[in-house]
Short mmCIF file of C-alpha atoms in Angstrom, two decimals:
data_model
loop_
_atom_site.label_atom_id
_atom_site.label_comp_id
_atom_site.label_asym_id
_atom_site.label_seq_id
_atom_site.Cartn_x
_atom_site.Cartn_y
_atom_site.Cartn_z
CA MET A 1403 -13.56 3.74 -0.29
CA PHE A 1404 -15.88 6.21 -1.76
CA LYS A 1405 -19.49 6.81 -2.21
CA LYS A 1406 -20.37 7.50 -5.81
CA LEU A 1407 -21.88 10.95 -6.41
CA SER A 1408 -21.75 11.70 -2.68
CA THR A 1409 -19.99 14.27 -0.55
CA SER A 1410 -18.45 11.34 1.28
CA ALA A 1411 -15.36 10.10 -0.44
CA LEU A 1412 -14.23 6.56 -0.90
CA SER A 1413 -10.92 4.96 -0.92
CA ALA A 1414 -9.19 4.32 -4.11
CA ALA A 1415 -5.73 3.67 -5.00
CA VAL A 1416 -3.85 3.26 -8.12
CA VAL A 1417 -0.43 3.97 -9.14
CA VAL A 1418 1.90 3.51 -12.02
CA ALA A 1419 5.31 2.24 -11.02
CA ALA A 1420 6.89 4.43 -13.59
CA ALA A 1421 10.16 6.16 -13.24
CA ALA A 1422 9.52 9.87 -13.05
CA ALA A 1423 11.71 10.59 -16.03
CA THR A 1424 9.65 8.41 -18.32
CA LEU A 1425 6.35 10.17 -17.57
CA THR A 1426 5.40 13.56 -18.94
CA PRO A 1427 4.31 16.16 -16.37
CA THR A 1428 1.17 18.18 -17.18
CA SER A 1429 0.80 20.53 -14.21
CA ALA A 1430 2.94 22.78 -12.10
CA SER A 1431 3.69 21.99 -8.48
CA ALA A 1432 2.13 23.69 -5.47
CA ALA A 1433 3.45 21.05 -3.09
CA CYS A 1434 4.70 21.87 0.40
CA ALA A 1435 7.87 20.53 2.02
CA PRO A 1436 9.02 17.81 2.23
CA LEU A 1437 7.38 17.21 -1.16
CA SER A 1438 8.38 19.06 -4.30
CA GLY A 1439 7.95 18.89 -8.05
CA ALA A 1440 4.39 17.56 -7.98
CA ARG A 1441 2.93 16.94 -11.44
CA ILE A 1442 0.26 14.82 -13.06
CA ALA A 1443 1.96 12.00 -14.92
CA VAL A 1444 -0.93 9.82 -16.17
CA HIS A 1445 -4.57 10.58 -16.87
CA PHE A 1446 -7.03 7.67 -16.58
CA ASP A 1447 -10.30 7.26 -18.51
CA LEU A 1448 -13.32 7.80 -16.30
CA ALA A 1449 -15.71 6.66 -19.06
CA LYS A 1450 -14.04 3.23 -19.01
CA GLY A 1451 -14.39 2.86 -15.25
CA GLN A 1452 -10.70 3.55 -14.68
CA THR A 1453 -11.16 4.75 -11.12
CA PRO A 1454 -7.92 3.58 -9.49
CA GLU A 1455 -8.46 1.90 -6.14
CA ASN A 1456 -5.20 0.22 -5.21
CA ILE A 1457 -1.67 -0.44 -6.39
CA ALA A 1458 1.11 -2.99 -6.21
CA LEU A 1459 4.50 -1.89 -7.49
CA ALA A 1460 6.49 -4.38 -9.54
CA PRO A 1461 10.18 -4.78 -10.36
CA GLY A 1462 11.23 -3.06 -13.56
CA GLY A 1463 9.02 -0.01 -13.12
CA ALA A 1464 5.56 -1.40 -13.92
CA ALA A 1465 2.62 -1.42 -11.54
CA TYR A 1466 -0.49 -3.49 -11.07
CA VAL A 1467 -3.69 -1.63 -10.23
CA THR A 1468 -7.35 -2.23 -9.52
CA PHE A 1469 -9.88 -0.14 -11.42
CA ALA A 1470 -12.78 -0.18 -8.97
CA GLU A 1471 -15.73 0.70 -11.20
CA GLY A 1472 -14.32 -1.28 -14.12
CA ARG A 1473 -14.00 -4.41 -11.90
CA GLN A 1474 -10.55 -4.83 -13.42
CA ILE A 1475 -6.97 -5.72 -12.64
CA ALA A 1476 -4.55 -3.91 -14.92
CA GLU A 1477 -0.85 -3.56 -15.57
CA VAL A 1478 0.48 -0.05 -16.14
CA SER A 1479 3.84 0.13 -17.87
CA ARG A 1480 6.70 2.51 -17.12
CA THR A 1481 5.46 4.71 -19.95
CA GLY A 1482 1.84 4.72 -18.77
CA ALA A 1483 0.45 2.12 -21.19
CA ILE A 1484 -2.47 0.20 -19.66
CA ARG A 1485 -3.06 -3.52 -20.20
CA ILE A 1486 -6.13 -5.15 -18.69
CA LEU A 1487 -5.23 -8.50 -17.12
CA ALA A 1488 -8.65 -9.52 -15.84
CA THR A 1489 -12.23 -8.31 -15.60
CA LEU A 1490 -14.24 -9.77 -12.76
CA PRO A 1491 -17.71 -11.25 -13.40
CA VAL A 1492 -20.78 -9.12 -12.81
CA PRO A 1493 -22.93 -10.47 -9.96
CA ALA A 1494 -26.35 -11.81 -10.91
CA ASP A 1495 -28.10 -8.79 -9.38
CA GLY A 1496 -25.69 -6.34 -10.95
CA GLY A 1497 -24.14 -5.56 -7.58
CA VAL A 1498 -26.94 -3.28 -6.42
CA HIS A 1499 -26.77 -4.82 -2.95
CA THR A 1500 -23.09 -4.09 -2.44
CA PRO A 1501 -23.04 -2.57 1.07
CA ALA A 1502 -22.60 1.23 1.34
CA LEU A 1503 -21.94 1.69 -2.38
CA GLY A 1504 -24.50 -0.18 -4.48
CA PHE A 1505 -22.16 -1.36 -7.23
CA PRO A 1506 -19.49 -4.10 -7.48
CA LEU A 1507 -15.86 -3.04 -7.25
CA THR A 1508 -12.33 -4.39 -7.14
CA VAL A 1509 -10.44 -2.99 -4.18
CA GLY A 1510 -7.26 -3.87 -2.21
CA LEU A 1511 -4.30 -5.32 -4.12
CA VAL A 1512 -0.89 -6.78 -3.18
CA ARG A 1513 1.82 -8.58 -5.14
CA ALA A 1514 3.84 -11.55 -3.89
CA HIS A 1515 7.50 -12.08 -4.81
CA ASP A 1516 6.58 -14.73 -7.39
CA GLY A 1517 4.35 -12.26 -9.22
CA THR A 1518 1.06 -13.60 -7.87
CA LEU A 1519 -1.52 -10.87 -7.32
CA TYR A 1520 -4.01 -11.03 -4.47
CA PHE A 1521 -6.96 -8.66 -4.46
CA LEU A 1522 -10.40 -8.06 -2.99
CA TYR A 1523 -13.74 -8.01 -4.76
CA ALA A 1524 -16.89 -6.61 -3.12
CA THR A 1525 -20.26 -7.41 -4.70
CA GLY A 1526 -22.85 -7.88 -1.95
CA THR A 1527 -23.23 -11.51 -3.06
CA ALA A 1528 -21.96 -14.65 -1.35
CA ASP A 1529 -20.62 -16.24 -4.53
CA LEU A 1530 -18.18 -13.48 -5.46
CA THR A 1531 -17.27 -11.33 -2.44
CA GLY A 1532 -13.88 -12.22 -1.02
CA VAL A 1533 -10.14 -12.62 -1.57
CA TRP A 1534 -9.04 -13.43 -5.13
CA ARG A 1535 -5.78 -14.58 -6.68
CA LEU A 1536 -4.30 -13.96 -10.13
CA ARG A 1537 -1.15 -15.86 -11.03
CA PRO A 1538 1.05 -14.64 -13.93
CA GLY A 1539 -0.63 -15.65 -17.17
CA GLY A 1540 -3.54 -17.24 -15.30
CA GLN A 1541 -7.19 -16.52 -14.63
CA PRO A 1542 -8.63 -14.88 -11.50
CA GLN A 1543 -9.76 -17.32 -8.81
CA ARG A 1544 -11.49 -16.68 -5.50
CA ILE A 1545 -9.50 -18.32 -2.69
CA ALA A 1546 -11.52 -17.16 0.34
CA ALA A 1547 -15.10 -16.03 0.76
CA LEU A 1548 -15.81 -12.96 2.88
CA PRO A 1549 -19.22 -11.91 4.23
CA ALA A 1550 -21.55 -10.60 1.53
CA ASP A 1551 -22.94 -8.01 3.97
CA GLY A 1552 -19.48 -6.50 4.42
CA LEU A 1553 -17.22 -4.38 2.23
CA PRO A 1554 -13.64 -5.71 1.97
CA ASN A 1555 -11.35 -2.81 1.22
CA GLY A 1556 -7.66 -2.59 2.24
CA LEU A 1557 -5.28 -5.53 1.81
CA ALA A 1558 -1.82 -6.27 3.23
CA LEU A 1559 0.52 -9.25 2.82
CA ASP A 1560 2.94 -10.68 5.38
CA PRO A 1561 5.27 -12.79 3.20
CA HIS A 1562 7.02 -14.33 6.21
CA THR A 1563 3.88 -15.95 7.61
CA ARG A 1564 2.15 -16.14 4.21
CA THR A 1565 -0.83 -14.32 5.65
CA LEU A 1566 -3.16 -11.83 3.99
CA TYR A 1567 -4.96 -9.22 6.09
CA ALA A 1568 -8.06 -7.40 4.84
CA THR A 1569 -10.08 -4.55 6.32
CA ASP A 1570 -13.86 -4.62 6.16
CA SER A 1571 -15.11 -1.06 6.07
CA VAL A 1572 -18.74 -1.92 6.86
CA LEU A 1573 -18.31 -4.68 9.45
CA GLY A 1574 -15.40 -2.95 11.24
CA THR A 1575 -13.21 -6.03 11.03
CA ILE A 1576 -9.70 -7.01 9.98
CA TRP A 1577 -9.72 -10.50 8.50
CA SER A 1578 -6.74 -12.82 8.16
CA VAL A 1579 -6.49 -15.42 5.40
CA PRO A 1580 -3.62 -17.77 4.46
CA THR A 1581 -2.19 -17.06 1.00
CA ALA A 1582 -3.15 -20.65 0.13
CA GLY A 1583 -6.77 -19.70 0.75
CA GLY A 1584 -9.37 -21.12 3.09
CA THR A 1585 -11.67 -19.89 5.81
CA PRO A 1586 -10.97 -16.32 6.98
CA THR A 1587 -10.45 -15.48 10.65
CA ALA A 1588 -11.72 -12.30 12.29
CA TRP A 1589 -8.28 -11.12 13.42
CA SER A 1590 -9.59 -7.94 15.07
CA THR A 1591 -13.05 -6.53 15.68
CA ALA A 1592 -11.87 -3.69 17.92
CA PRO A 1593 -14.39 -0.84 18.25
CA GLU A 1594 -11.83 1.59 16.83
CA LEU A 1595 -12.33 -0.11 13.46
CA ALA A 1596 -16.08 0.50 13.34
CA SER A 1597 -17.87 2.89 11.02
CA THR A 1598 -19.95 5.79 12.29
CA GLY A 1599 -22.32 5.62 9.35
CA PHE A 1600 -20.43 5.17 6.10
CA LEU A 1601 -16.99 3.49 6.05
CA GLY A 1602 -14.77 2.51 8.97
CA ALA A 1603 -11.52 0.51 8.66
CA ASN A 1604 -9.99 1.32 5.29
CA GLY A 1605 -6.28 1.52 4.41
CA LEU A 1606 -3.95 -1.17 5.77
CA LYS A 1607 -0.17 -1.62 6.02
CA ILE A 1608 2.28 -3.84 7.94
CA HIS A 1609 5.01 -1.79 9.62
CA ASN A 1610 7.46 -2.61 12.41
CA GLY A 1611 5.66 -5.64 13.80
CA ALA A 1612 2.17 -4.18 13.67
CA LEU A 1613 -0.81 -3.71 11.41
CA TRP A 1614 -1.61 -0.06 10.81
CA ALA A 1615 -5.09 0.85 9.60
CA THR A 1616 -7.10 3.98 8.91
CA ASN A 1617 -10.72 4.69 9.81
CA LEU A 1618 -12.28 6.92 7.16
CA ASP A 1619 -15.34 7.97 9.20
CA LYS A 1620 -13.35 8.75 12.35
CA GLY A 1621 -10.35 10.32 10.60
CA THR A 1622 -7.88 8.21 12.55
CA VAL A 1623 -4.71 6.16 12.11
CA LEU A 1624 -4.59 3.00 14.23
CA ARG A 1625 -1.76 0.66 15.24
CA ILE A 1626 -2.42 -2.97 16.23
CA PRO A 1627 0.60 -5.03 17.32
CA ILE A 1628 0.98 -8.52 15.86
CA LEU A 1629 1.71 -10.63 18.92
CA PRO A 1630 4.25 -13.52 18.88
CA GLY A 1631 1.45 -16.07 18.35
CA GLY A 1632 0.01 -14.03 15.49
CA GLN A 1633 -2.94 -12.64 17.44
CA ALA A 1634 -3.94 -8.99 17.54
CA GLY A 1635 -2.65 -6.83 20.36
CA GLU A 1636 -4.28 -3.77 21.90
CA VAL A 1637 -5.28 -1.03 19.47
CA ARG A 1638 -3.61 2.34 19.85
CA THR A 1639 -4.77 5.48 18.07
CA GLU A 1640 -1.71 7.14 16.55
CA ALA A 1641 -3.31 10.15 14.84
CA THR A 1642 -6.66 11.93 14.69
CA GLY A 1643 -8.25 14.83 12.83
CA LEU A 1644 -7.67 13.44 9.32
CA PRO A 1645 -11.04 13.80 7.52
CA GLY A 1646 -11.79 11.19 4.88
CA ILE A 1647 -8.46 9.38 5.38
CA ASP A 1648 -8.05 6.52 2.95
CA ASP A 1649 -4.78 4.82 2.05
CA PHE A 1650 -1.32 5.76 3.35
CA ALA A 1651 2.36 4.95 3.00
CA PHE A 1652 5.31 5.19 5.37
CA THR A 1653 8.10 7.53 4.27
CA GLY A 1654 10.98 5.51 5.71
CA HIS A 1655 11.49 7.95 8.58
CA GLY A 1656 10.23 6.01 11.60
CA ASP A 1657 6.45 6.13 11.88
CA GLN A 1658 6.10 9.20 9.67
CA LEU A 1659 3.58 8.61 6.88
CA LEU A 1660 1.77 10.24 3.99
CA ALA A 1661 -2.02 9.90 3.98
CA ALA A 1662 -4.59 10.42 1.23
CA LEU A 1663 -7.55 12.51 2.42
CA ASN A 1664 -10.23 11.59 -0.06
CA GLY A 1665 -12.99 14.11 0.62
CA PRO A 1666 -10.91 17.31 0.75
CA SER A 1667 -8.60 16.12 -2.07
CA GLU A 1668 -5.46 16.54 0.02
CA VAL A 1669 -2.40 14.60 1.13
CA ALA A 1670 -1.25 14.98 4.72
CA LEU A 1671 2.19 14.36 6.19
CA VAL A 1672 1.59 12.68 9.56
CA GLN A 1673 4.44 12.74 12.05
CA GLY A 1674 5.24 10.02 14.56
CA ASP A 1675 3.70 12.12 17.35
CA GLY A 1676 0.37 12.28 15.48
CA SER A 1677 0.64 15.89 14.32
CA HIS A 1678 0.11 16.56 10.64
CA SER A 1679 0.40 19.14 7.88
CA ILE A 1680 -1.08 19.33 4.39
CA VAL A 1681 1.51 18.85 1.65
CA LEU A 1682 -0.63 18.40 -1.50
CA THR A 1683 -3.97 19.99 -2.41
CA PRO A 1684 -6.40 20.28 -5.35
CA ALA A 1685 -4.06 22.96 -6.74
CA ASP A 1686 -1.63 20.10 -7.48
CA GLY A 1687 -4.31 18.22 -9.43
CA LEU A 1688 -5.70 15.91 -6.74
CA GLN A 1689 -9.19 14.59 -7.46
CA ASN A 1690 -10.32 12.58 -4.41
CA PRO A 1691 -6.99 10.83 -3.82
CA THR A 1692 -7.31 7.22 -2.81
CA SER A 1693 -3.85 5.67 -2.56
CA ILE A 1694 -0.21 6.48 -1.97
CA ALA A 1695 2.96 4.48 -2.66
CA LEU A 1696 6.67 5.23 -2.56
CA ARG A 1697 9.51 4.00 -4.71
CA GLY A 1698 12.76 5.45 -3.41
CA ASP A 1699 12.21 9.19 -3.14
CA THR A 1700 9.31 9.26 -5.63
CA VAL A 1701 5.80 9.56 -4.23
CA TYR A 1702 2.86 8.21 -6.23
CA VAL A 1703 -0.63 9.52 -5.48
CA LEU A 1704 -3.68 8.10 -7.19
CA SER A 1705 -6.87 10.09 -7.61
CA ALA A 1706 -10.11 8.28 -8.51
CA ALA A 1707 -12.35 11.36 -8.94
CA TYR A 1708 -15.30 9.52 -7.41
CA VAL A 1709 -16.97 12.76 -6.31
CA THR A 1710 -15.35 15.40 -8.52
CA ALA A 1711 -16.13 13.18 -11.54
CA LYS A 1712 -13.24 14.53 -13.60
CA ASP A 1713 -9.68 13.57 -14.39
CA PRO A 1714 -8.77 10.46 -12.40
CA ASN A 1715 -4.99 10.56 -12.46
CA LEU A 1716 -1.60 9.61 -11.16
CA LEU A 1717 0.44 12.38 -9.57
CA LEU A 1718 4.15 12.08 -8.89
CA ALA A 1719 6.16 14.13 -6.42
CA HIS A 1720 9.67 14.10 -5.00
CA LEU A 1721 10.17 13.34 -1.31
CA ASP A 1722 13.02 15.53 -0.09
CA GLU A 1723 15.29 14.31 2.69
#
């Protein structure tokens, strides 16, 4: 997450599931191996609140995204056309009591195989904060309330157990919620998830039998095994020294991953041993990157421009073998 007009940067993630050939590049690449051919493919409209926070790739090349400041769920076509699917209601107080940020925002997003979208909405109010569902052609519906004094952020889906997991960046918690909805469970409240003053647990992915999460304040990547009974195992810190780390994506090479570093506007390649190198920088067009996704050998990086306040965009790059 980010902090608006602050030197601290928030998470944000958006991406267009477009094939690279269908999108027109607008900048030259300064990417470092194993990335190449980085170029801005889509420019979003900051004036419309199109600050991309999260992404869910869809079959056929489209993507579903959350626009945080716009409180919206949108579909982005293969050619970059944007269609708003839902706009979430404004809280009665305008969202001024949203923890850490002071405005309501749509955050984590995942897509189930049947096309159902699950996403998070943070408002600082008990009637709206929580896990929401949007079925194809339907209307958004909250299926689980989360604490109004928290800030739900990252979201992951385990389709086998039909369980949603959500990070809370203020309360330092990972919640679990059945996809059918209901009362959330505090799956992990490990101290490694806690904030040191702004935002703690942030990005979230399921990988090789474990939940992996980032901590923005601490600059860490964490691994929490999912035990046979579904409970959380012991937390292990897999990487450190990653300032402003937000979302991330595994490359398909073991535990190697790409991580968005929001504050410095960089993308880091993090190896399985925890070492890392910078592979994308502001010279490539990054503006407070918030999310990363991969489709085959194409890397999608979303920039929300929360702090730079210019050119929120989607950058594409090629992941070389």
